[in-house]
Amino acid sequence: MGIRLLIASLIIVGLAAVGVAKQDELLQWIDPAREPQFTPAQPGQAEQPGTEQAGARSDAAQQDDHGGQNPSAGGAEADDAASPAEPEPPTADEGEVVTVSNVQDVMVVVNKRRELPADYVPPDLVAPDIPFSFSGDAPKKLMRAEAAKALEQLFAAAAAEQIELAGVSGYRSYARQQEIFNWNAQQQGLEEANKTSAIPGQSEHQTGLAMDVSSPSVGYALVEEFGETKEGKWLAEHAPRYGFIIRYPKGKEAITGYSYEPWHLRYVGVKAAQEISEAGLTLEEYLGLAGNEGSKTKG
């Protein structure tokens, strides 16, 4: 006991010469019941190496949305990418959202006020025989049979006039749309995502009647500049002859609820397409449906 007290006295005398960081260690040796004190990590301190970011995903996974389409990044691989954590989707800005019942009608209207059932899958999906901006099989190559046949005729007419077009994104399931919306919400926040991608059930792609189209002149991207190219202008002029309309025309955002998309073709049949185009109407106006003021999402 006397020896231990002597050693303790010597240590206390020498504390002034010992770094502060060592004091607790030495005193713990004297009193084993004493716990060493640790300095907590400070806010902003780097995480341990090897930590992965949740939901990390390549840009190719966003190919079904607008802009930046990379034809080599298309394909089924991007569609099979893991989906990020699911946020709670926002509700419609104003008014009541109804579930449409005429899902098989080629004139069906789908937007932020009118949505498809979550389990709806068109029964007659086929892949049109047209060039695509990506290789391999993927559900987004599909369209309903009537629309697919009409699209083949449209592309044949374009090729005959040396207009090079390519399909980018057709049918999209409810689940796939959920993945896309979740990804955008994770990256941009819910409010911003609601301006650039459709909430599941509110995308025209689920009808099987829509196809996003682009060209090499814009790198197969889905961008507004496509409307100013010779291919985009040709498409807007000739699409109605084959039953297609530019679904979201410029200057009609307050009516459709969707921003201008010169790449988004929607099949409605030849008669309706020509009448809509000649009158400069939207599908909502043609059918006498209320607009979607305040909505800016895409379909």
CSV table of N, CA, C and O in Angstrom, one decimal, residues 62 65 84-90 177-197:
chain,number,residue,atom,x,y,z
A,62,GLN,N,-32.2,7.3,-65.4
A,62,GLN,CA,-33.2,8.4,-65.6
A,62,GLN,C,-33.6,8.5,-67.0
A,62,GLN,O,-34.3,9.5,-67.4
A,65,ASP,N,-37.0,9.7,-68.2
A,65,ASP,CA,-37.5,11.0,-68.0
A,65,ASP,C,-36.9,11.9,-69.1
A,65,ASP,O,-36.2,11.5,-70.0
A,84,PRO,N,-34.8,3.5,-55.4
A,84,PRO,CA,-34.4,4.1,-54.2
A,84,PRO,C,-35.6,4.0,-53.2
A,84,PRO,O,-36.7,3.6,-53.5
A,85,ALA,N,-35.4,4.4,-52.0
A,85,ALA,CA,-36.4,4.4,-51.0
A,85,ALA,C,-37.6,5.2,-51.4
A,85,ALA,O,-37.5,6.2,-52.1
A,86,GLU,N,-38.8,4.7,-51.1
A,86,GLU,CA,-40.0,5.2,-51.6
A,86,GLU,C,-40.6,6.4,-50.8
A,86,GLU,O,-40.9,6.2,-49.6
A,87,PRO,N,-40.6,7.6,-51.3
A,87,PRO,CA,-41.2,8.7,-50.6
A,87,PRO,C,-42.7,8.7,-50.7
A,87,PRO,O,-43.2,8.0,-51.6
A,88,GLU,N,-43.4,9.4,-49.9
A,88,GLU,CA,-44.8,9.5,-50.0
A,88,GLU,C,-45.1,10.5,-51.2
A,88,GLU,O,-44.7,11.7,-51.1
A,89,PRO,N,-45.9,10.1,-52.2
A,89,PRO,CA,-46.1,10.9,-53.3
A,89,PRO,C,-47.0,12.1,-52.9
A,89,PRO,O,-47.9,11.9,-52.1
A,90,PRO,N,-46.8,13.3,-53.5
A,90,PRO,CA,-47.7,14.4,-53.2
A,90,PRO,C,-49.1,14.2,-53.8
A,90,PRO,O,-49.3,13.4,-54.7
A,177,GLN,N,-42.9,3.7,-63.2
A,177,GLN,CA,-43.2,5.1,-63.0
A,177,GLN,C,-42.9,5.5,-61.5
A,177,GLN,O,-42.4,6.6,-61.3
A,178,GLN,N,-43.2,4.6,-60.6
A,178,GLN,CA,-43.0,4.8,-59.2
A,178,GLN,C,-41.5,4.9,-59.0
A,178,GLN,O,-41.0,5.8,-58.3
A,179,GLU,N,-40.7,4.0,-59.6
A,179,GLU,CA,-39.2,4.1,-59.5
A,179,GLU,C,-38.7,5.4,-60.0
A,179,GLU,O,-37.8,6.0,-59.3
A,180,ILE,N,-39.2,5.9,-61.1
A,180,ILE,CA,-38.7,7.1,-61.7
A,180,ILE,C,-39.0,8.3,-60.8
A,180,ILE,O,-38.2,9.2,-60.5
A,181,PHE,N,-40.3,8.3,-60.4
A,181,PHE,CA,-40.7,9.4,-59.5
A,181,PHE,C,-39.9,9.4,-58.2
A,181,PHE,O,-39.4,10.4,-57.7
A,182,ASN,N,-39.7,8.2,-57.6
A,182,ASN,CA,-38.9,8.1,-56.4
A,182,ASN,C,-37.5,8.6,-56.6
A,182,ASN,O,-36.9,9.3,-55.7
A,183,TRP,N,-36.9,8.3,-57.7
A,183,TRP,CA,-35.5,8.7,-58.0
A,183,TRP,C,-35.4,10.2,-58.1
A,183,TRP,O,-34.6,10.9,-57.5
A,184,ASN,N,-36.4,10.8,-58.8
A,184,ASN,CA,-36.4,12.3,-58.9
A,184,ASN,C,-36.7,13.0,-57.6
A,184,ASN,O,-36.1,14.0,-57.3
A,185,ALA,N,-37.6,12.4,-56.8
A,185,ALA,CA,-37.9,12.9,-55.5
A,185,ALA,C,-36.7,12.9,-54.6
A,185,ALA,O,-36.4,13.8,-53.8
A,186,GLN,N,-35.9,11.8,-54.7
A,186,GLN,CA,-34.7,11.6,-53.8
A,186,GLN,C,-33.6,12.6,-54.2
A,186,GLN,O,-33.0,13.2,-53.4
A,187,GLN,N,-33.5,12.9,-55.5
A,187,GLN,CA,-32.5,13.8,-56.0
A,187,GLN,C,-32.9,15.3,-55.9
A,187,GLN,O,-32.0,16.1,-55.7
A,188,GLN,N,-34.2,15.6,-56.1
A,188,GLN,CA,-34.6,17.0,-56.3
A,188,GLN,C,-35.6,17.4,-55.2
A,188,GLN,O,-35.8,18.6,-55.0
A,189,GLY,N,-36.1,16.5,-54.4
A,189,GLY,CA,-37.2,16.9,-53.4
A,189,GLY,C,-38.5,16.7,-54.1
A,189,GLY,O,-38.7,16.7,-55.3
A,190,LEU,N,-39.5,16.4,-53.3
A,190,LEU,CA,-40.9,16.1,-53.8
A,190,LEU,C,-41.4,17.2,-54.7
A,190,LEU,O,-42.0,16.9,-55.8
A,191,GLU,N,-41.3,18.4,-54.2
A,191,GLU,CA,-41.9,19.5,-55.0
A,191,GLU,C,-41.4,19.7,-56.4
A,191,GLU,O,-42.1,19.8,-57.3
A,192,GLU,N,-40.0,19.6,-56.5
A,192,GLU,CA,-39.4,19.8,-57.8
A,192,GLU,C,-39.6,18.5,-58.6
A,192,GLU,O,-39.9,18.6,-59.8
A,193,ALA,N,-39.6,17.3,-58.0
A,193,ALA,CA,-39.9,16.1,-58.8
A,193,ALA,C,-41.3,16.1,-59.4
A,193,ALA,O,-41.5,15.6,-60.5
A,194,ASN,N,-42.2,16.7,-58.7
A,194,ASN,CA,-43.6,16.8,-59.2
A,194,ASN,C,-43.7,17.7,-60.4
A,194,ASN,O,-44.8,17.8,-61.0
A,195,LYS,N,-42.7,18.5,-60.7
A,195,LYS,CA,-42.7,19.3,-61.9
A,195,LYS,C,-42.0,18.7,-63.1
A,195,LYS,O,-42.2,19.1,-64.2
A,196,THR,N,-41.3,17.6,-62.9
A,196,THR,CA,-40.5,17.0,-64.0
A,196,THR,C,-40.8,15.5,-64.2
A,196,THR,O,-40.3,15.0,-65.2
A,197,SER,N,-41.6,14.9,-63.4
A,197,SER,CA,-42.0,13.5,-63.6
A,197,SER,C,-43.4,13.3,-63.0
A,197,SER,O,-43.8,13.9,-62.1
